[in-house]
Short mmCIF file of C-alpha atoms and ligand atoms in Angstrom, two decimals:
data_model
loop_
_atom_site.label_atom_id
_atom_site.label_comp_id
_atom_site.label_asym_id
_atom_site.label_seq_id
_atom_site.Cartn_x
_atom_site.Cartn_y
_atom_site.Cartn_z
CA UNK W 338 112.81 168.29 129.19
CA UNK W 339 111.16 165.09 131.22
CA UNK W 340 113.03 162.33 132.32
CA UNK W 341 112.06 159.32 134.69
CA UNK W 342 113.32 159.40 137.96
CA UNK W 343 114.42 158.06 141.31
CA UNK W 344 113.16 160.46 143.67
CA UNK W 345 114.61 159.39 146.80
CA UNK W 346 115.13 155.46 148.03
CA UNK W 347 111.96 153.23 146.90
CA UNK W 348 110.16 156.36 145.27
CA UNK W 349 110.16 156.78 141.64
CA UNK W 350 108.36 159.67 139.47
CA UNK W 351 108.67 162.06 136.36
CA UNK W 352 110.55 165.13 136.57
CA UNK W 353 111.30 168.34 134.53
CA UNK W 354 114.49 169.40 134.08
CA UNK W 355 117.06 171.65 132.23
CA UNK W 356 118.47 170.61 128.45
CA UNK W 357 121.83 169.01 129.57
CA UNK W 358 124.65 171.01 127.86
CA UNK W 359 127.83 169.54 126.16
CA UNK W 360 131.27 170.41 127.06
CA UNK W 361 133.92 170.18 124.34
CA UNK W 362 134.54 166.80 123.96
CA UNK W 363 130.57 165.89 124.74
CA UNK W 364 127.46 164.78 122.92
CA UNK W 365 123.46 165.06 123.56
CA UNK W 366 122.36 162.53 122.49
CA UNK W 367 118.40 161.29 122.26
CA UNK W 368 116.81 158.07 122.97
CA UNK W 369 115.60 155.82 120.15
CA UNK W 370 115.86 152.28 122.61
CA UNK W 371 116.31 152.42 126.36
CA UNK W 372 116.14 149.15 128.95
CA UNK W 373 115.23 149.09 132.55
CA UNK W 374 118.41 147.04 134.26
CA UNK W 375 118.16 144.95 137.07
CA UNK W 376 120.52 147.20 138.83
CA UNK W 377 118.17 150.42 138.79
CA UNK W 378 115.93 147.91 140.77
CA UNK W 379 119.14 147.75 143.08
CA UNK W 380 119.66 151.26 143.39
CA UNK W 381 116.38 152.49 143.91
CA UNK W 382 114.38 149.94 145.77
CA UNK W 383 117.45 148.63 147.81
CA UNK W 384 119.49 151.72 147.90
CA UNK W 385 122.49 150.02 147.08
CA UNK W 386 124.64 153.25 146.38
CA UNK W 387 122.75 155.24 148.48
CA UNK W 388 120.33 158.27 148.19
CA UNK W 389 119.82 160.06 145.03
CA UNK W 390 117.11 162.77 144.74
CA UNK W 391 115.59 163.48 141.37
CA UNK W 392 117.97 161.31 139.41
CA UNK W 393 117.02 160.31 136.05
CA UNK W 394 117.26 156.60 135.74
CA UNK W 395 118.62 154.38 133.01
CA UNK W 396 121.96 153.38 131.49
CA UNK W 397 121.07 151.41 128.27
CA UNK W 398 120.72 153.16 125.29
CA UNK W 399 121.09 153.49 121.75
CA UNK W 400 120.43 156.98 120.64
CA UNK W 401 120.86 159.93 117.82
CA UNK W 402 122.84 162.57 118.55
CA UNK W 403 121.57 165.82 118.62
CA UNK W 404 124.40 167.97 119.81
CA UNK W 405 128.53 167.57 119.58
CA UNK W 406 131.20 169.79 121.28
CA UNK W 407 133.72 172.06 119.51
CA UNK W 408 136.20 169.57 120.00
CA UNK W 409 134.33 165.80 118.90
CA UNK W 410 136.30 164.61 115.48
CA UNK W 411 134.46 161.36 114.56
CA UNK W 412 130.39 161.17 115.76
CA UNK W 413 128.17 163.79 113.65
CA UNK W 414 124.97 165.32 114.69
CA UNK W 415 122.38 162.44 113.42
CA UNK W 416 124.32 159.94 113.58
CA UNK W 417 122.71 156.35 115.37
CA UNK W 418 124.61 155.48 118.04
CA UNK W 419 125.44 152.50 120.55
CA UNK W 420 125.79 154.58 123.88
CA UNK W 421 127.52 152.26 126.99
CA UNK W 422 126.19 151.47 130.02
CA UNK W 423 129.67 152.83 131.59
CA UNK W 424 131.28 155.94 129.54
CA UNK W 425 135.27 156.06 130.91
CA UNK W 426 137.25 158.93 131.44
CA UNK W 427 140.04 157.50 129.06
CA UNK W 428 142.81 159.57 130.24
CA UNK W 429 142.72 158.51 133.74
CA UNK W 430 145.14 156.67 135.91
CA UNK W 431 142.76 153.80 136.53
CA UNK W 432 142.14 153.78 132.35
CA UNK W 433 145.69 153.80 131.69
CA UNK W 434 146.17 150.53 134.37
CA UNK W 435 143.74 148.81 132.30
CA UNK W 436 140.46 149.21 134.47
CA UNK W 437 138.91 151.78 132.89
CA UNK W 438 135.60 150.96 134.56
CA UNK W 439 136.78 152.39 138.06
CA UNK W 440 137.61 155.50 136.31
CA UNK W 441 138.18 158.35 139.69
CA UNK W 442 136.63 156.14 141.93
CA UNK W 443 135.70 152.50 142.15
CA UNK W 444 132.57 151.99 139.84
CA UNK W 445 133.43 155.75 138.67
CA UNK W 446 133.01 154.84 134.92
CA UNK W 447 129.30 154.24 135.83
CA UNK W 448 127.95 158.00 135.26
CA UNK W 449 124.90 157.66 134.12
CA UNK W 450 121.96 157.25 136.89
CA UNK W 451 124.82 157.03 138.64
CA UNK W 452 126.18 160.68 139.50
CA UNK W 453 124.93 162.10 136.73
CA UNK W 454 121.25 162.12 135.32
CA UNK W 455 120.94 158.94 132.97
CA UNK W 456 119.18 157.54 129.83
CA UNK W 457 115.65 158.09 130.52
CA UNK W 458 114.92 161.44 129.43
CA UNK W 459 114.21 163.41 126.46
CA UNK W 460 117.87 164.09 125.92
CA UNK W 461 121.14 162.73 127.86
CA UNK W 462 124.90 163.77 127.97
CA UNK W 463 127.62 161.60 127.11
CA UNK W 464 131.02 162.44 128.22
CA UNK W 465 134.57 161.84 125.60
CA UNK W 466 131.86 161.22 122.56
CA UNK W 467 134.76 160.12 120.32
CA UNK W 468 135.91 157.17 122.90
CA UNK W 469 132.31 156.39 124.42
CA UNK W 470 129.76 156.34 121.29
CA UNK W 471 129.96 153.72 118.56
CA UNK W 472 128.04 154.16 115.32
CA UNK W 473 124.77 151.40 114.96
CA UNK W 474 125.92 149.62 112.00
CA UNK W 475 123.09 149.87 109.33
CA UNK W 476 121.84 146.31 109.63
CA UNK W 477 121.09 146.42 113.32
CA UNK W 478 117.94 147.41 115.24
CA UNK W 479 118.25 149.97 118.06
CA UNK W 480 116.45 147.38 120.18
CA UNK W 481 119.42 144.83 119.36
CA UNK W 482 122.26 147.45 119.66
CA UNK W 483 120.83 148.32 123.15
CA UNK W 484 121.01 144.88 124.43
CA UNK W 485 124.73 145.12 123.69
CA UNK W 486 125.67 148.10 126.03
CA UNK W 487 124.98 146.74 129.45
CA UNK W 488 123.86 142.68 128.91
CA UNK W 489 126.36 141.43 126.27
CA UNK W 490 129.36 143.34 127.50
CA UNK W 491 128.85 142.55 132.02
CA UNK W 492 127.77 138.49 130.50
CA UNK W 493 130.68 138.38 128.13
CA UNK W 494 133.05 139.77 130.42
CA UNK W 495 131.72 137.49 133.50
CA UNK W 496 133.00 134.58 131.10
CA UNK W 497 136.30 136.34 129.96
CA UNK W 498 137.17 136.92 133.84
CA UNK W 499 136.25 133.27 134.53
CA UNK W 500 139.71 132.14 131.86
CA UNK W 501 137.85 129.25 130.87
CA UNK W 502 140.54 126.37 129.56
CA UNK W 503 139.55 125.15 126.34
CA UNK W 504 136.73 122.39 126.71
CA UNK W 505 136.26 123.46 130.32
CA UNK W 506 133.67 123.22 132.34
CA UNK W 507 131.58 126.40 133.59
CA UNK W 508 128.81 127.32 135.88
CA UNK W 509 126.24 129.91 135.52
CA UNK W 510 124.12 131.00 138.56
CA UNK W 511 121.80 133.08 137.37
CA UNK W 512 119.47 132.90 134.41
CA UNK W 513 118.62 136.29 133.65
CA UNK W 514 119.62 138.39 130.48
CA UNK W 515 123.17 139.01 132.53
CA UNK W 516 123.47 135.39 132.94
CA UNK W 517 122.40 134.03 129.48
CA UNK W 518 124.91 136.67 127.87
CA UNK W 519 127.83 134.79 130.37
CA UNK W 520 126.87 131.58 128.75
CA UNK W 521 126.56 132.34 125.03
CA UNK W 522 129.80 134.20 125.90
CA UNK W 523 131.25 131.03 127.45
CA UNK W 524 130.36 129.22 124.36
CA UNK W 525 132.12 131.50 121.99
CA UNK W 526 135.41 131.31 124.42
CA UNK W 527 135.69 127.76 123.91
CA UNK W 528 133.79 126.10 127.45
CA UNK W 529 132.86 122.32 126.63
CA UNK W 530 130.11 122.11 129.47
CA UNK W 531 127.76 124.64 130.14
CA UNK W 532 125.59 124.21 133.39
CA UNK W 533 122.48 126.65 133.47
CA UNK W 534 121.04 126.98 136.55
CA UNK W 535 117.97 128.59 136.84
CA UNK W 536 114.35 128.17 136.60
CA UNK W 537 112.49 130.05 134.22
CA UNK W 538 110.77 128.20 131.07
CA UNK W 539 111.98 131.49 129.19
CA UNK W 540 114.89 131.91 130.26
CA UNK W 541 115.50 127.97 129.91
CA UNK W 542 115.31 127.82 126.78
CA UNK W 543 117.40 130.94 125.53
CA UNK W 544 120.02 129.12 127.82
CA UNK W 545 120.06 126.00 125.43
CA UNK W 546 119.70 128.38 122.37
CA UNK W 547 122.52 130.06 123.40
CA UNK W 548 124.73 126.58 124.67
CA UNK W 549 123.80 125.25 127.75
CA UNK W 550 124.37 121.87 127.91
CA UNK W 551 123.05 121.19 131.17
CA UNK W 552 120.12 122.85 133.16
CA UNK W 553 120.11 122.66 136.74
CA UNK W 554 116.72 123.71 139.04
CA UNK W 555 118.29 125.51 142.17
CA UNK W 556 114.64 124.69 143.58
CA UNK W 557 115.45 121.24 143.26
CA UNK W 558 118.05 120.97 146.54
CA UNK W 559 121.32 122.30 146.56
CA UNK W 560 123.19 123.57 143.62
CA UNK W 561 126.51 122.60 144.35
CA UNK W 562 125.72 119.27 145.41
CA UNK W 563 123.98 118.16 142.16
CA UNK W 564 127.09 120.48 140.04
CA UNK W 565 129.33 118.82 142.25
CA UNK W 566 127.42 115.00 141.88
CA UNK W 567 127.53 115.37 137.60
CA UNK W 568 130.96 116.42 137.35
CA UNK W 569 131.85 112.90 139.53
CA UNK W 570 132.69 114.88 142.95
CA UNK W 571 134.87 117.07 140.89
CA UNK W 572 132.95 120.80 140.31
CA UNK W 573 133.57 122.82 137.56
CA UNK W 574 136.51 124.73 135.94
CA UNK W 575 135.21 128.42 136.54
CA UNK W 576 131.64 129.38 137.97
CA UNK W 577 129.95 132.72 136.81
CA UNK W 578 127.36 134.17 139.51
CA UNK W 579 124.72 135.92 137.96
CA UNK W 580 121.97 136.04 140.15
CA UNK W 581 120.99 135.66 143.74
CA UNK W 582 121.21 137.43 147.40
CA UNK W 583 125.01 136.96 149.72
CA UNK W 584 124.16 132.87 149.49
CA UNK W 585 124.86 132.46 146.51
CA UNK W 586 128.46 132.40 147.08
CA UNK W 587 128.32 129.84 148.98
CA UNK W 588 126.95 127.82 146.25
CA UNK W 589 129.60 129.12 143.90
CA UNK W 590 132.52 128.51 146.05
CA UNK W 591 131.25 124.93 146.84
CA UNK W 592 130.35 124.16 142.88
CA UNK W 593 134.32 125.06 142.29
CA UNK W 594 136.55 122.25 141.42
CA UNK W 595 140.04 123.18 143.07
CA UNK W 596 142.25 125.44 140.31
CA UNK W 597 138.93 127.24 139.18
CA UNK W 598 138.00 131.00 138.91
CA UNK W 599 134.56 132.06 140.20
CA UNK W 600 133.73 135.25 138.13
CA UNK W 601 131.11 137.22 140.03
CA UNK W 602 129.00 139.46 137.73
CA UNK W 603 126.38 140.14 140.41
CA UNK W 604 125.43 143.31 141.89
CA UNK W 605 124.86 142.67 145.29
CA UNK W 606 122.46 144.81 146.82
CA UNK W 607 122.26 144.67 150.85
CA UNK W 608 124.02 143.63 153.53
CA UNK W 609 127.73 144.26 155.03
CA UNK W 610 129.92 141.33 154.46
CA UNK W 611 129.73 138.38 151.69
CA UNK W 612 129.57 134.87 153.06
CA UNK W 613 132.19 132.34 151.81
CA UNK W 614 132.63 128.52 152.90
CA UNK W 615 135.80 128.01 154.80
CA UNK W 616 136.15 124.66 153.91
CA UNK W 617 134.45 124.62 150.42
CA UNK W 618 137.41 127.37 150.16
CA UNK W 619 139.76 124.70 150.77
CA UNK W 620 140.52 126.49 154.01
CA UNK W 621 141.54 129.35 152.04
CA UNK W 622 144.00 127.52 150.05
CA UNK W 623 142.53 125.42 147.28
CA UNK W 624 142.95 128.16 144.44
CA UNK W 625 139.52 128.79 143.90
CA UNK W 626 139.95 132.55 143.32
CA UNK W 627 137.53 135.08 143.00
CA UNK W 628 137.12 137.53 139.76
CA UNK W 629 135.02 140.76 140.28
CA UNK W 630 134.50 143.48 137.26
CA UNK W 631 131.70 146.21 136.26
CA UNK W 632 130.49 146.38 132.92
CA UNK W 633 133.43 147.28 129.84
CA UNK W 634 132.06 150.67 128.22
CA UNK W 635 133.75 152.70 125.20
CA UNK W 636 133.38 152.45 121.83
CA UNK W 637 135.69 149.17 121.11
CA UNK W 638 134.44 147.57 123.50
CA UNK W 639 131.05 148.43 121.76
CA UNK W 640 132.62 147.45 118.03
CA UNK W 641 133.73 144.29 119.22
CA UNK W 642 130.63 143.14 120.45
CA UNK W 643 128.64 144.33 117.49
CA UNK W 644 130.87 142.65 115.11
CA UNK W 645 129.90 139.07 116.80
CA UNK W 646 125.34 140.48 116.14
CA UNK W 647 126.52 141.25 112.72
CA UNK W 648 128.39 138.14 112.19
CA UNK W 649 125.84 135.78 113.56
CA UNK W 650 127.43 134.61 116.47
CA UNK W 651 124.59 135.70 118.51
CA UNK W 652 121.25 136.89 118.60
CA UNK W 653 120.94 139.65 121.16
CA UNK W 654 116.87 139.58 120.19
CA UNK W 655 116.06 136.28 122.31
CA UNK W 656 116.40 137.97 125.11
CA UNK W 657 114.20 140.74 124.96
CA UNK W 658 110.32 139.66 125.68
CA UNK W 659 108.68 142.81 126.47
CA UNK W 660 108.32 145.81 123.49
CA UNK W 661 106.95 149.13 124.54
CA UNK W 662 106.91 151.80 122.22
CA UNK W 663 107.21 155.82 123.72
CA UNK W 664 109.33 157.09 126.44
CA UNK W 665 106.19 157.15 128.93
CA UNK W 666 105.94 152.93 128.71
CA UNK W 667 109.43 153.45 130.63
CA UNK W 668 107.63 153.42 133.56
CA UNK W 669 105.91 150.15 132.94
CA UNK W 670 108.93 148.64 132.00
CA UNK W 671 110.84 149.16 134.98
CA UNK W 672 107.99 147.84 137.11
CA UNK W 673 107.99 144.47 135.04
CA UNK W 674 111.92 144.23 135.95
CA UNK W 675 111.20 145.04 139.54
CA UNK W 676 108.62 142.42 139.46
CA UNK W 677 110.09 139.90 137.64
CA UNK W 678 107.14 137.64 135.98
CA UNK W 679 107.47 134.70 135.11
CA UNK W 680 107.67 135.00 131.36
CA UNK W 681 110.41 137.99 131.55
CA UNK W 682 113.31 138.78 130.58
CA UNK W 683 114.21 142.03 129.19
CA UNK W 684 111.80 144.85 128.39
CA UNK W 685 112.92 147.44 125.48
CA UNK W 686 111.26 150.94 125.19
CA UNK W 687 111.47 151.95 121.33
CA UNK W 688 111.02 155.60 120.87
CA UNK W 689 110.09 157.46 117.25
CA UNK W 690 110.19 160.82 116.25
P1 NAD A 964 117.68 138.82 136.78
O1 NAD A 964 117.04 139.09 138.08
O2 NAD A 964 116.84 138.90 135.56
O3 NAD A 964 118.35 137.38 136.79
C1 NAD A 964 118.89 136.82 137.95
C2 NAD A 964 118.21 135.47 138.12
O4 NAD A 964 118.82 134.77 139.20
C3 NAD A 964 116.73 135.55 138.47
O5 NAD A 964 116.00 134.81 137.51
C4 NAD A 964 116.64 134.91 139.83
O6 NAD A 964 115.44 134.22 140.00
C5 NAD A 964 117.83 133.99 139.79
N1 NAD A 964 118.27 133.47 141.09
C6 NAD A 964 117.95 133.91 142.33
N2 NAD A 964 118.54 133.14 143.25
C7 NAD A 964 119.24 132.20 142.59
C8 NAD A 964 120.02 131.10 142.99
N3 NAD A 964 120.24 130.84 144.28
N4 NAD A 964 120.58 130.34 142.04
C9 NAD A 964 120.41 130.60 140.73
N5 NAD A 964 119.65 131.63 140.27
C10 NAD A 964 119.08 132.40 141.20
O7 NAD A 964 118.90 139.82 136.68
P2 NAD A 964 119.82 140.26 135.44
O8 NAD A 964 119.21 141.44 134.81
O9 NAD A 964 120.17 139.10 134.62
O10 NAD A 964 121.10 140.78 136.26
C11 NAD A 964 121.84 139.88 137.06
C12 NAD A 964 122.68 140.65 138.07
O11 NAD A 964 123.73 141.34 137.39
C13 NAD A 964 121.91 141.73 138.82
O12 NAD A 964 122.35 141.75 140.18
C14 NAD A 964 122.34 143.01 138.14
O13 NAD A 964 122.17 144.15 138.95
C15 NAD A 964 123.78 142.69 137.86
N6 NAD A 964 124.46 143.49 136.84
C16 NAD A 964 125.78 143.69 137.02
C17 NAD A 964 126.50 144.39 136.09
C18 NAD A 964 127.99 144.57 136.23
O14 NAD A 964 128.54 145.49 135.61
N7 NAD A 964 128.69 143.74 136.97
C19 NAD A 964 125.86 144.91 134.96
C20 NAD A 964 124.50 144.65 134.78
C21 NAD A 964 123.80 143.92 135.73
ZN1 ZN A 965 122.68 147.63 133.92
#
């Protein structure tokens, strides 16, 4: 089979490789939607987790499975499936404490393009199919279910970290499809003012769609400083960071009211150490703590978030502005997330057989 690759750091390319094989408890599963993430930009063009050779990239997918092991009870060959970006081991110790995204090691529930070969090929293995797959409910598109495994469950969770009080304040740094999912996911938790801040027209406007009530231009001077100067010197309850190189901790830590939560949701790509303001961090005392979390994966997860597309609480579909159709256009796609135009967002590859 074919599958689109990272080659080494910065190099991309096709490759041929073997028909990945299920183990008991396993699916195959192939693509019918697939999205290039801002974080294979990370990993290949920054090297943020180091070398990989020949790894197939991708981790958003919805898919229909094609193979299940001896042992699978509930997913069927042919059935339509929501596959998430980060597929647990559910029996291990980090799973059973609750973080089932650091599954073995920290980040270890991230397999796919990860240390395994991910979405982008002809076919692609999915460990524990009964906990990890969830079944595409009838009335949604593969294009919508796909922007729930990786966008919808990192932005919702960026706002469920952030514990915003009811009628609280939040920021979001970071405009992007991560960052628009943290603010309609803000909105549905309860927050009464929603700063945006970010710069796209496209992007802009989802962000009001979605419940922004304020947009902020980080072009236009300092962040913090005009968060700080409309909340009357105060800052705001939680701050999500979405977006942005090490600095932009600085502006989240100095956009924090004291008692806040800033709920980072960033993957940050370079660099050895994190800046943070000493005394924008109250010295270290002001209880503005930090919240850090990858992705939620597994098939509840996956439910949950479904049931709030098929209930109309949001509309995954604004945020995709790119369609492609055939795995080849993968290629293209990525590039357009690399390069970011201005009238992106999210590029979906849509595959038929
Ligand atoms: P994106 O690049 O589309 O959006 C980020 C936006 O932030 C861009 O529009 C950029 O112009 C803007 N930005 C840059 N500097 C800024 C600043 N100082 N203030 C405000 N905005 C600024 O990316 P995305 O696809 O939305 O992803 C956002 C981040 O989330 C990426 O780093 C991605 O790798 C990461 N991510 C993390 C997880 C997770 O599990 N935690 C999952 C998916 C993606
Ligand atoms: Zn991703």
């Amino acid at each position: 089979m074919k599958g689109f690759a990272m080659k080494k750091i910065g190099e991309t390319g096709w490759v041929e490789k073997e028909k990945p094989k299920a183990g008991p408890l396993d699916a195959i599963v192939k693509p019918l939607a697939i999205a290039p993430c801002t974080s294979d930009v990370h990993t290949v063009w920054e090297g943020a987790i180091g070398e990989r050779k020949d790894l197939i990239l991708g981790h958003e997918a919805v898919g229909i499975v094609d193979e299940v092991g001896s042992l699978v009870k509930n997913i069927k060959v042919g059935d339509r499936v929501i596959v998430p970006a980060i597929t647990p081991d559910w029996g291990s110790d980090a799973a059973q404490r609750g973080f089932s995204s650091q599954t073995g090691t920290p980040l270890g529930g991230w397999k796919f393009s990860n240390d395994k070969d991910g979405v982008f090929g002809e076919y692609f293995h999915v460990n524990e199919a009964d906990f990890n797959l969830a079944i595409l409910p009838d009335t949604m598109t593969p294009e919508v279910g796909c922007m729930i495994t990786d966008m919808l469950s990192t932005g919702f969770m960026g706002a469920e970290n952030a514990k915003i009080p009811l009628g609280g304040s939040v920021a979001v740094l970071g405009i992007g499809a991560v960052g628009l999912s943290a603010i309609a996911g803000a909105k549905l938790l309860g927050a009464g003012r929603i700063f945006a801040v970010g710069t796209r027209p496209v992007s802009v406007n989802v962000a009001k769609e979605y419940g922004a009530t304020d947009i902020i231009s980080y072009k236009d001077g300092s962040t913090s400083d005009q968060i700080v100067e409309a909340t009357d010197g105060e800052g705001v309850d939680a701050v999500i960071v979405a977006g942005g190189g090490p600095d932009i901790l600085i502006d989240a830590v100095n956009s924090a009211r004291a008692g806040s939560v800033i709920s980072n949701i960033n993957y940050f790509g370079q660099g050895d150490t994190l800046p943070i303001p000493r005394i924008g961090w109250g010295f270290g005392m002001a209880d503005k703590n930090f919240a850090t979390g990858l992705c939620p994966g597994g098939r509840t997860r996956m439910e949950r978030l479904a049931d709030l597309v098929t209930h109309g609480r949001i509309d995954p579909d604004l945020l995709i502005t790119h369609r492609f159709k055939g795995l080849d256009k993968i290629e293209e796609g990525l590039l357009l997330m690399k390069d970011k135009p201005r009238d992106l967002i999210k590029p979906i590859i849509t595959i038929e057989y």
